[in-house]
mmCIF file of C-alpha atoms in Angstrom:
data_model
loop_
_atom_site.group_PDB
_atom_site.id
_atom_site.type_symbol
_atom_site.label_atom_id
_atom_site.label_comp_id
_atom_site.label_asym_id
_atom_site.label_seq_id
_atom_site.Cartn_x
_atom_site.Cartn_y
_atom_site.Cartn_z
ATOM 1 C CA UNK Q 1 0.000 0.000 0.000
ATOM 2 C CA UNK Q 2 1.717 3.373 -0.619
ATOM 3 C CA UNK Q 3 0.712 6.003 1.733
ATOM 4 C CA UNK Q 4 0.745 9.098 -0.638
ATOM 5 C CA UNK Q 5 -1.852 11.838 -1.559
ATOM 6 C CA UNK Q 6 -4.696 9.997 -3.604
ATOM 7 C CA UNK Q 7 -4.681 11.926 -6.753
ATOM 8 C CA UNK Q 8 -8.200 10.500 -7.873
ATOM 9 C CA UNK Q 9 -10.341 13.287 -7.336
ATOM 10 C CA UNK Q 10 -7.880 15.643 -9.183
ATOM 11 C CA UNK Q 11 -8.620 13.878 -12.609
ATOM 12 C CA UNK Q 12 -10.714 14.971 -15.478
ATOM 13 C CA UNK Q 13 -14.341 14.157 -14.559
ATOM 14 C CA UNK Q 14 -15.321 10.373 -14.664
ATOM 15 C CA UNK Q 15 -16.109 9.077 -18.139
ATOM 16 C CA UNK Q 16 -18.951 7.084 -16.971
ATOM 17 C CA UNK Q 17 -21.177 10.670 -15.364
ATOM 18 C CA UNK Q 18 -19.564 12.400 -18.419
ATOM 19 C CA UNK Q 19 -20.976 9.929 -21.050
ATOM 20 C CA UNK Q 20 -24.130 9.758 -19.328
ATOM 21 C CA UNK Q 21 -24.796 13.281 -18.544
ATOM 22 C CA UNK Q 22 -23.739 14.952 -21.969
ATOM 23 C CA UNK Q 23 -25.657 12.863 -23.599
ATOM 24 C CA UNK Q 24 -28.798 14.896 -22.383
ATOM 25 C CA UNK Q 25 -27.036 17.706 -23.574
ATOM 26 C CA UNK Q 26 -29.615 18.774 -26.377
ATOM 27 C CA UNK Q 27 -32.949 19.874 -26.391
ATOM 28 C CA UNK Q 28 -35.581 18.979 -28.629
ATOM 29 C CA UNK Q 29 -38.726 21.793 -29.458
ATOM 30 C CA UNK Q 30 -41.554 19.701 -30.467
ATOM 31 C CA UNK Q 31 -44.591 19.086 -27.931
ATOM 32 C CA UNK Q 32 -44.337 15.293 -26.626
ATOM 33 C CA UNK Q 33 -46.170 12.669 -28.942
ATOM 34 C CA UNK Q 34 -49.717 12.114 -27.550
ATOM 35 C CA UNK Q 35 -50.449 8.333 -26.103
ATOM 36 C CA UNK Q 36 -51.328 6.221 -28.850
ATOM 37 C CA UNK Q 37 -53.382 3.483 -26.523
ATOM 38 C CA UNK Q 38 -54.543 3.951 -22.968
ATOM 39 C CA UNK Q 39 -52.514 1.601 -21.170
ATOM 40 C CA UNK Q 40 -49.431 3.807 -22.547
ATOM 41 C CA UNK Q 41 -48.657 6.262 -19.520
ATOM 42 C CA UNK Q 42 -49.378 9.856 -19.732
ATOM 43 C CA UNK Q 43 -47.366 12.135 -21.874
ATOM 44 C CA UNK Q 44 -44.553 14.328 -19.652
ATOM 45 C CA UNK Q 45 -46.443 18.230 -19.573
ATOM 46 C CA UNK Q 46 -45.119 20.065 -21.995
ATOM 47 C CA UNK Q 47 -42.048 22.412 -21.376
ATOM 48 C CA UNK Q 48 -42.282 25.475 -21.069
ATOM 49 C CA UNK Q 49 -40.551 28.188 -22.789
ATOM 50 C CA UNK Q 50 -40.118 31.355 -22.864
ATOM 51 C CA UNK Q 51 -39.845 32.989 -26.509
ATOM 52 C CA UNK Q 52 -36.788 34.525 -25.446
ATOM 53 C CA UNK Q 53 -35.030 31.699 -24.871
ATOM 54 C CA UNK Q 54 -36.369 29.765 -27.689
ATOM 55 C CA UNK Q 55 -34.706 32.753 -29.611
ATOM 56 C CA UNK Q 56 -31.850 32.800 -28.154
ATOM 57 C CA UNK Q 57 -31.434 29.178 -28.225
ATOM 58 C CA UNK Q 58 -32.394 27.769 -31.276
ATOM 59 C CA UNK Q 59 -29.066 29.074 -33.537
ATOM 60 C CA UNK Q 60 -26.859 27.515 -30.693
ATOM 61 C CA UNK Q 61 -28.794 24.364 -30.757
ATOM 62 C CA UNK Q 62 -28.663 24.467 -34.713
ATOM 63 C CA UNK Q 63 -24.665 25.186 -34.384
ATOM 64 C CA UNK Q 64 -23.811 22.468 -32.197
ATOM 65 C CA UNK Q 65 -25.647 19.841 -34.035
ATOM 66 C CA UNK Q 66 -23.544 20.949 -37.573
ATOM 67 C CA UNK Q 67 -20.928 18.733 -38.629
ATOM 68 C CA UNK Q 68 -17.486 18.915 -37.631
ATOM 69 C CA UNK Q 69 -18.733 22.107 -35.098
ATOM 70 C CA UNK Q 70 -16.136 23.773 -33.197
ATOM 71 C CA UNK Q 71 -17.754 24.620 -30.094
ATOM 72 C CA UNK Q 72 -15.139 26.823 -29.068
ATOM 73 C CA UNK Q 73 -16.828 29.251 -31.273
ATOM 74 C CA UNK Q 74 -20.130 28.864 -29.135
ATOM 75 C CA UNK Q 75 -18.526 30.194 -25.907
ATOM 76 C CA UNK Q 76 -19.759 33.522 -26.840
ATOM 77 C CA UNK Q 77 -23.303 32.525 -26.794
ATOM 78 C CA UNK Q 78 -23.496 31.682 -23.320
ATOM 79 C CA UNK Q 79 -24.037 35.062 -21.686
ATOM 80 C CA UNK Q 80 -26.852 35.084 -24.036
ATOM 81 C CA UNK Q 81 -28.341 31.697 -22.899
ATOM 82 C CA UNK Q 82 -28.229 32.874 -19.588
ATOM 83 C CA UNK Q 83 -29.331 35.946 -19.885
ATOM 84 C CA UNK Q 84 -32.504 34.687 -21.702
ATOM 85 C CA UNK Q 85 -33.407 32.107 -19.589
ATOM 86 C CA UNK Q 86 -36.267 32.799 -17.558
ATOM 87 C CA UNK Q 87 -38.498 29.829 -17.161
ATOM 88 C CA UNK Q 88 -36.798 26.461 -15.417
ATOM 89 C CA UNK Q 89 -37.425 24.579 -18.446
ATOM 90 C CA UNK Q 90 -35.458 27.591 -20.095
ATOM 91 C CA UNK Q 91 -32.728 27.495 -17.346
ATOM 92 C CA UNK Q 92 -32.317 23.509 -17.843
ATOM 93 C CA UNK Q 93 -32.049 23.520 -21.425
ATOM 94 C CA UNK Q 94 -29.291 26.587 -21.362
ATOM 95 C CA UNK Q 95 -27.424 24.652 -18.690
ATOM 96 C CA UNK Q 96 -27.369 21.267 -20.455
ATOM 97 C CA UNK Q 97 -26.396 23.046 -23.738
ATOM 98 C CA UNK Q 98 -23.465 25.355 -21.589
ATOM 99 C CA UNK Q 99 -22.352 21.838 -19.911
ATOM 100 C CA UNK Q 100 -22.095 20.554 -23.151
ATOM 101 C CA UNK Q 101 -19.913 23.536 -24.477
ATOM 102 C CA UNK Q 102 -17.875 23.303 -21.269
ATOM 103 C CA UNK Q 103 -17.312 19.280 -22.188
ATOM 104 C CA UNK Q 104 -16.437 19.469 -25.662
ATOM 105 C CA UNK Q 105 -13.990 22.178 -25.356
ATOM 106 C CA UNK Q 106 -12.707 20.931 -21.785
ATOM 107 C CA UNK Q 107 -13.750 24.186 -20.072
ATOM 108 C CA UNK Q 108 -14.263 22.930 -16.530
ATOM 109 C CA UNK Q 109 -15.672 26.752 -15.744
ATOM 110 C CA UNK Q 110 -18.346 26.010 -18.218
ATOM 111 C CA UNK Q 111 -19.179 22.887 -17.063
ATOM 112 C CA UNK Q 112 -19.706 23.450 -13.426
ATOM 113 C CA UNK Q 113 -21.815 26.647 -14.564
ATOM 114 C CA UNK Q 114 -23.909 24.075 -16.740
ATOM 115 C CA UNK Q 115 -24.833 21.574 -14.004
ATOM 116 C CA UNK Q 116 -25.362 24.385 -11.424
ATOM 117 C CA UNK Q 117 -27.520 25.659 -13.710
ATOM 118 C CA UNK Q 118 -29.640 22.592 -14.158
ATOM 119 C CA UNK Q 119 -29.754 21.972 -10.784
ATOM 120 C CA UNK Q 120 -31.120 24.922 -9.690
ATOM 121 C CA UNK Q 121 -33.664 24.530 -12.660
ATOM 122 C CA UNK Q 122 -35.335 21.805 -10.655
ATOM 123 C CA UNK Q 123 -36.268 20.257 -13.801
ATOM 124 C CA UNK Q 124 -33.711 16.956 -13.782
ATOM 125 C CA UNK Q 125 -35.227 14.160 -12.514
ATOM 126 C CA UNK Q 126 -33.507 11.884 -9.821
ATOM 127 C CA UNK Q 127 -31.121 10.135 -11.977
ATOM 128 C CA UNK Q 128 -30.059 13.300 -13.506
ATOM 129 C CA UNK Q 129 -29.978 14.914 -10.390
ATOM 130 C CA UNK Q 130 -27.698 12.677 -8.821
ATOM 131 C CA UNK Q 131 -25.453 13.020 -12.014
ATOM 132 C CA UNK Q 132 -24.933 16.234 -12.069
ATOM 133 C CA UNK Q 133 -24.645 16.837 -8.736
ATOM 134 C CA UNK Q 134 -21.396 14.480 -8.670
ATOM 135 C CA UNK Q 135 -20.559 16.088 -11.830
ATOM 136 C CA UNK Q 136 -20.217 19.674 -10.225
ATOM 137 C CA UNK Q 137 -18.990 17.838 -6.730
ATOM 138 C CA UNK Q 138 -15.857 17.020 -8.783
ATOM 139 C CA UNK Q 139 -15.846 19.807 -10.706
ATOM 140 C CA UNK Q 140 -15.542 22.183 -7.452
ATOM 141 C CA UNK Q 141 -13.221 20.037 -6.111
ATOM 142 C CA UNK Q 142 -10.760 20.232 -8.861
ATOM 143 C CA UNK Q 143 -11.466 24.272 -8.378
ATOM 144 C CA UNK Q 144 -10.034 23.634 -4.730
ATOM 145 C CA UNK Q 145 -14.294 24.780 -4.176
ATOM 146 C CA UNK Q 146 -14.123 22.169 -0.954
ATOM 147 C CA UNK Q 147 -16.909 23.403 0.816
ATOM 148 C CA UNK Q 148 -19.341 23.601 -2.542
ATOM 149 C CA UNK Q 149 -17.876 20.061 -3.614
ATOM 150 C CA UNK Q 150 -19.496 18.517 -0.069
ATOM 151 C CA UNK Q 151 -22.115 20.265 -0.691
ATOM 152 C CA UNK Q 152 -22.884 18.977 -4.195
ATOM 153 C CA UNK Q 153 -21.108 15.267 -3.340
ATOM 154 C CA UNK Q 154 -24.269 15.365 -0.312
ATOM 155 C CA UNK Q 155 -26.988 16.178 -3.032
ATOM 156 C CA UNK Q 156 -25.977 13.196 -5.079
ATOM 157 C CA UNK Q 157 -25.782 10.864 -2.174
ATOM 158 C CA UNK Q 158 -29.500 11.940 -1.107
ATOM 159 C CA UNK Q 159 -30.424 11.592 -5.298
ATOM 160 C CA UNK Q 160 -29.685 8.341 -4.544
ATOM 161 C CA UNK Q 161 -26.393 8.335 -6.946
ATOM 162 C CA UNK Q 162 -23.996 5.304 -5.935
ATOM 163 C CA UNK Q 163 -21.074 5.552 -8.446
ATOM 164 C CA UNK Q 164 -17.483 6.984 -7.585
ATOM 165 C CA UNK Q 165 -18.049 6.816 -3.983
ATOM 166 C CA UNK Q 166 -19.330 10.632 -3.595
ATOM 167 C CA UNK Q 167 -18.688 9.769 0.315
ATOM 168 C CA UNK Q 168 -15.149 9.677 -0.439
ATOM 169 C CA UNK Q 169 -14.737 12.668 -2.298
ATOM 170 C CA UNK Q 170 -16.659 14.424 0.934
ATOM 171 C CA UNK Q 171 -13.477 12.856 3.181
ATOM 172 C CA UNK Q 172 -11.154 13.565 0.367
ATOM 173 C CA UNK Q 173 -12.280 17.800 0.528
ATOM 174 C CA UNK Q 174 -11.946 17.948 4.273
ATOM 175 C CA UNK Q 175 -7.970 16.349 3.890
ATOM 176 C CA UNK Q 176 -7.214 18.660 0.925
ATOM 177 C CA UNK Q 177 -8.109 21.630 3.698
ATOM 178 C CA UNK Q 178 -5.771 20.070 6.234
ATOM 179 C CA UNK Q 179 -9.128 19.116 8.354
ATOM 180 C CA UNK Q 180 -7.870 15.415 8.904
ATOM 181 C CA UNK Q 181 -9.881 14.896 11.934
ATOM 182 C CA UNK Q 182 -13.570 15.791 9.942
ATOM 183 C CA UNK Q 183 -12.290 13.774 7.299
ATOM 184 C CA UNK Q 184 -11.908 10.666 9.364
ATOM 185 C CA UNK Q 185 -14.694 11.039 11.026
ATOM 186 C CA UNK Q 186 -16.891 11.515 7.969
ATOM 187 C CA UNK Q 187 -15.267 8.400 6.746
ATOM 188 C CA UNK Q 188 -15.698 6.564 10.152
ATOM 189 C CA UNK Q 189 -19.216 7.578 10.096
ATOM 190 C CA UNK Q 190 -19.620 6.514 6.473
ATOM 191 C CA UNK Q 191 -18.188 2.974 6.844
ATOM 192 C CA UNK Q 192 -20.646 2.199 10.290
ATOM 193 C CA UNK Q 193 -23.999 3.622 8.202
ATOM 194 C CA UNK Q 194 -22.975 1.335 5.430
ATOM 195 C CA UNK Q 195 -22.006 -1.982 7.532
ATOM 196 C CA UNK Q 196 -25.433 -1.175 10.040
ATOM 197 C CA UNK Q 197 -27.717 -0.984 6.578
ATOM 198 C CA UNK Q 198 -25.522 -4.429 5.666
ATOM 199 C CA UNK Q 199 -24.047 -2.972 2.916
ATOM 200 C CA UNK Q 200 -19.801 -4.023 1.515
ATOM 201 C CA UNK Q 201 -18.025 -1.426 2.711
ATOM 202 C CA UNK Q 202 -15.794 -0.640 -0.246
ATOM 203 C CA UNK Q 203 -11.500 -1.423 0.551
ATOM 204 C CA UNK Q 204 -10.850 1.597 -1.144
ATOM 205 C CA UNK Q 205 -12.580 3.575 1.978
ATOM 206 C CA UNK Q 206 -10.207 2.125 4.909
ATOM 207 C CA UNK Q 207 -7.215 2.237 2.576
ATOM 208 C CA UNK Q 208 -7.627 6.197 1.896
ATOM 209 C CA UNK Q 209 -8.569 6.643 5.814
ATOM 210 C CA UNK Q 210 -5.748 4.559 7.154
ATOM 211 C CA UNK Q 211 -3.108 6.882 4.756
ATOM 212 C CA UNK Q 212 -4.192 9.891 5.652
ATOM 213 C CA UNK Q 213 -4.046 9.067 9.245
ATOM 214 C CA UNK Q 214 -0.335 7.698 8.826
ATOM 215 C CA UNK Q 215 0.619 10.807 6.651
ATOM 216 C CA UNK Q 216 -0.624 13.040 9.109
ATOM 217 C CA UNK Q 217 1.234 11.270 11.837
ATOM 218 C CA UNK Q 218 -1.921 10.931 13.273
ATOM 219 C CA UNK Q 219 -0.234 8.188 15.539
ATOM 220 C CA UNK Q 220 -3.335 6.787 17.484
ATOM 221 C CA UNK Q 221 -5.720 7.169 13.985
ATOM 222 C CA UNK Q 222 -3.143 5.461 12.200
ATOM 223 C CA UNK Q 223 -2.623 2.392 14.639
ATOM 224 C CA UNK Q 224 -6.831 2.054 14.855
ATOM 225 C CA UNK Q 225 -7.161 2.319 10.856
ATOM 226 C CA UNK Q 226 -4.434 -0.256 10.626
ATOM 227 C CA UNK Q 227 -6.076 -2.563 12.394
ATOM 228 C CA UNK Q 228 -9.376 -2.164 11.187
ATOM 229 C CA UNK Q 229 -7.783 -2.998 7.481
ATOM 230 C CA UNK Q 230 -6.353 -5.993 8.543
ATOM 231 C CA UNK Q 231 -9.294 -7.193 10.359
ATOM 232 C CA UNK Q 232 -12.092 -5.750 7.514
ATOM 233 C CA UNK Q 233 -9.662 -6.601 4.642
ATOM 234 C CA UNK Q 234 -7.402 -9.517 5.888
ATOM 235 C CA UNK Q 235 -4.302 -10.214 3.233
ATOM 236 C CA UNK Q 236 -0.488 -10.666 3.907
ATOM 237 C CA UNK Q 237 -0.712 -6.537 2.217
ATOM 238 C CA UNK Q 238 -3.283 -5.106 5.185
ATOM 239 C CA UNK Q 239 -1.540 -7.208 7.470
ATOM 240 C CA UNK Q 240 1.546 -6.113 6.610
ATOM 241 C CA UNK Q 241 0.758 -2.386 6.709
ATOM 242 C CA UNK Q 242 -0.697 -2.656 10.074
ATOM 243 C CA UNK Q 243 2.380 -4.534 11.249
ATOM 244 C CA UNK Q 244 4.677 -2.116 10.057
ATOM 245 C CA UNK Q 245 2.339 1.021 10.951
ATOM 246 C CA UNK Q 246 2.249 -0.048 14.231
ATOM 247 C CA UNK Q 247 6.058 -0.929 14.360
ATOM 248 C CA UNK Q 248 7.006 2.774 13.116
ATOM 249 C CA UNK Q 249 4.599 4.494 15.453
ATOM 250 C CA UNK Q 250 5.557 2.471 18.477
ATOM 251 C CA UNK Q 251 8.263 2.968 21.136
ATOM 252 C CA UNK Q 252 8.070 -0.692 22.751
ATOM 253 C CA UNK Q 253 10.483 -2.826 24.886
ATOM 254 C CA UNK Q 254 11.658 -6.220 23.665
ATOM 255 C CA UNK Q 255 8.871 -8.421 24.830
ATOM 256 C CA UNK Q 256 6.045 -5.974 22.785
ATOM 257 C CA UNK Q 257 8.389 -5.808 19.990
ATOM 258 C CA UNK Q 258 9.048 -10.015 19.647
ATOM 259 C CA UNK Q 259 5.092 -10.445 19.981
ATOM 260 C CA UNK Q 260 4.797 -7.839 16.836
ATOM 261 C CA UNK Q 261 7.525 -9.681 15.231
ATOM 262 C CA UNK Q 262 5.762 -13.043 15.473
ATOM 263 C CA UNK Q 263 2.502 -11.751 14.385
ATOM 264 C CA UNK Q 264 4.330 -10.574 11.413
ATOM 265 C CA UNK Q 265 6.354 -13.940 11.347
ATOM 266 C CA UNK Q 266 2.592 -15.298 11.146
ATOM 267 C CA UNK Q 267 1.024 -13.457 8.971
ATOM 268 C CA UNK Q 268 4.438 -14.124 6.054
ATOM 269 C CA UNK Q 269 4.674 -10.497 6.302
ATOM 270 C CA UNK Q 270 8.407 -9.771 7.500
ATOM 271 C CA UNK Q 271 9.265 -6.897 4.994
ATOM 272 C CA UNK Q 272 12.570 -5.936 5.648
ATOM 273 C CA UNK Q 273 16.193 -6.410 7.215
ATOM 274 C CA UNK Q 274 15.815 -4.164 9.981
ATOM 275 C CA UNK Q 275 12.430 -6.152 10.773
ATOM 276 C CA UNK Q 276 14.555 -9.305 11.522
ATOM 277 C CA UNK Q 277 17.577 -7.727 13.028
ATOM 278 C CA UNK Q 278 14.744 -6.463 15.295
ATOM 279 C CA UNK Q 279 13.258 -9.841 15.776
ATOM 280 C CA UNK Q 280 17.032 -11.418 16.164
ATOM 281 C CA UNK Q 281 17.478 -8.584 18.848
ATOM 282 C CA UNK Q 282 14.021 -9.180 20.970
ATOM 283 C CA UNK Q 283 14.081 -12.664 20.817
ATOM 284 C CA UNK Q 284 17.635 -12.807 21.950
ATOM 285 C CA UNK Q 285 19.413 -15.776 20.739
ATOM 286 C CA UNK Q 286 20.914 -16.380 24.902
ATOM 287 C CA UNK Q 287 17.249 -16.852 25.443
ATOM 288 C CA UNK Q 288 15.535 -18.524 22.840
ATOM 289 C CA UNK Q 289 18.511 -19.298 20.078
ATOM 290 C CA UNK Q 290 15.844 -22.662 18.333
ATOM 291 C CA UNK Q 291 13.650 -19.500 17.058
ATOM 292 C CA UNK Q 292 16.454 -16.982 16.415
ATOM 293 C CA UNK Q 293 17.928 -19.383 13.869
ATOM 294 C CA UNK Q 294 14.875 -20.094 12.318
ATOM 295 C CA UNK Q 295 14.119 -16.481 11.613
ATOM 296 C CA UNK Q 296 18.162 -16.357 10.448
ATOM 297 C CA UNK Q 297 17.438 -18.788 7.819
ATOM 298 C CA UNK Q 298 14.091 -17.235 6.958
ATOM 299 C CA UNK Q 299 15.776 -13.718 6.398
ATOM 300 C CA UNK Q 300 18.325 -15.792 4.696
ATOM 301 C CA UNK Q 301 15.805 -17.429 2.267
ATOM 302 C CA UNK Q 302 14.345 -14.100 2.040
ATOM 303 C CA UNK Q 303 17.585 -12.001 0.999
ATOM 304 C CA UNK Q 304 16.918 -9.571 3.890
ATOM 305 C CA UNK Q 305 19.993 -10.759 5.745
ATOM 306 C CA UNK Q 306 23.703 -11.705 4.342
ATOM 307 C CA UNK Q 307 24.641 -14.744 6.923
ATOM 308 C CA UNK Q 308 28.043 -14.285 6.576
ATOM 309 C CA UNK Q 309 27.363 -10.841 8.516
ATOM 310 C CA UNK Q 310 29.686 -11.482 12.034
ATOM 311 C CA UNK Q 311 26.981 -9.760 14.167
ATOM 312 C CA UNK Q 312 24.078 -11.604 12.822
ATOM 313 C CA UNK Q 313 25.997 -14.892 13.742
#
């Protein structure tokens, strides 16, 4: 496990929410098609709006659906867009159409204005909403927004969106701000709602809360999140990062250090030479030389220790 910064959120927005929310990018004029038979459900009302808009819209929706478009060259309709929309339906058209703008010509700007816009519309339905609110989550984030990337990462949570873990990019904004503590905790608190509703706890949550903890030489953290990976997540890896975690945080006397040496022993998870020089030195060959040699020969078969070395023998 490699406890550096997790440089997840800082990427380009997911490809999954991207694919799935530009593709409601453009708007269509036409009143719905009436029901056919009965048993069809009702037709959706029909949108409304203004003239304004439709104005103002319509040559930007005829634009971006041209061949071989370069929508760089419909930036300069979006003051317009906004300016003319009045109606939600008019303010959820002009922020899919901006979003869209924003994606094809990578303008992050443009896309957070987009979804904000849509959102505020309170015309996208659940599945939408929970889209774009993870959509503008990471876009704020990657603006260093923290506090409006919780805020949007919450909204998709109670859409009911379940991709990308929104719950860790709510931890991840509180450790970008240095607030390690509320980031555990919101983790923590995560993890037990998800294992009391009998729900998998995903690795990838105790992984990024057990780093942080150790980079932040938060010592006590670090030692609890160590052990809950091992025990949530048991593998000679979490085992071995709890081992060592604990070894590197610790200040113990020979018998605390030989029982952490064993464990590791145990669990195959001996890493390095100074890990059996340390067990060599606990164990005391005077005292118990049978299980000194055997961890000699096991460093030996494990290139950690040169036997020819006068102090090792």
């Amino acid at each position: 496990m490699s406890f550096s910064r997790n440089a997840a959120f800082r990427r380009i927005l997911s490809p999954l929410v991207l694919a799935a929310v530009a593709g409601t990018a453009t708007v269509a004029w036409q009143a719905p098609a009436a029901a056919q038979k009965k048993e069809k459900p009702a037709p959706a009302p029909k949108a409304n709006y203004s003239k304004e808009f439709i104005a103002a819209y319509k040559p930007v929706e005829t634009q971006a659906a041209a061949a071989g478009v370069d929508f760089a060259t419909l930036k300069p309709s979006v003051p317009t867009l906004v300016a003319a929309a009045k109606t939600p339906d008019d303010q959820a058209a002009a922020g899919r159409m901006i979003y869209n703008i924003g994606a094809k010509t990578k303008d992050q700007a443009l896309q957070l204005q987009g979804s904000e816009m849509v959102l505020a519309s309170g015309k996208a339905d659940a599945t939408a909403t929970g889209q774009f609110s993870y959509v503008a989550a990471q876009l704020a984030f990657i603006a260093k927004d923290y506090a409006k990337a919780r805020t949007y990462a919450e909204g998709a949570i109670k859409a009911g969106y379940t991709e990308n873990s929104p719950e860790l990019l709510i931890s991840e904004s509180y450790f970008s701000e240095n607030q390690n503590a509320q980031g555990l905790k919101y983790l923590g608190d995560a993890i037990a709602a998800r294992k009391a509703a009998g729900q998998p706890v995903p690795e990838a949550w105790v992984k990024r809360a057990l780093a942080n903890a150790y980079n932040a030489k938060m010592v006590a953290e670090a030692n609890q999140w160590a052990m809950i990976y091992a025990r949530d997540f048991p593998s000679q890896s979490s085992w071995g990062d709890a081992i060592s975690i604990a070894i590197n945080n610790g200040n113990y006397a020979a018998p605390e250090m030989l029982d952490l040496l064993r464990l590791a022993r145990k669990t195959n998870t001996m890493r390095t030479r100074g890990q059996y020089l340390e067990y060599i030195d606990a164990a005391d060959p005077r005292k118990l030389p049978n299980e000194v040699l055997q961890v000699l020969d096991a460093g030996t078969a494990a290139k950690q220790i040169d036997p020819s070395i006068a102090a090792v023998k």
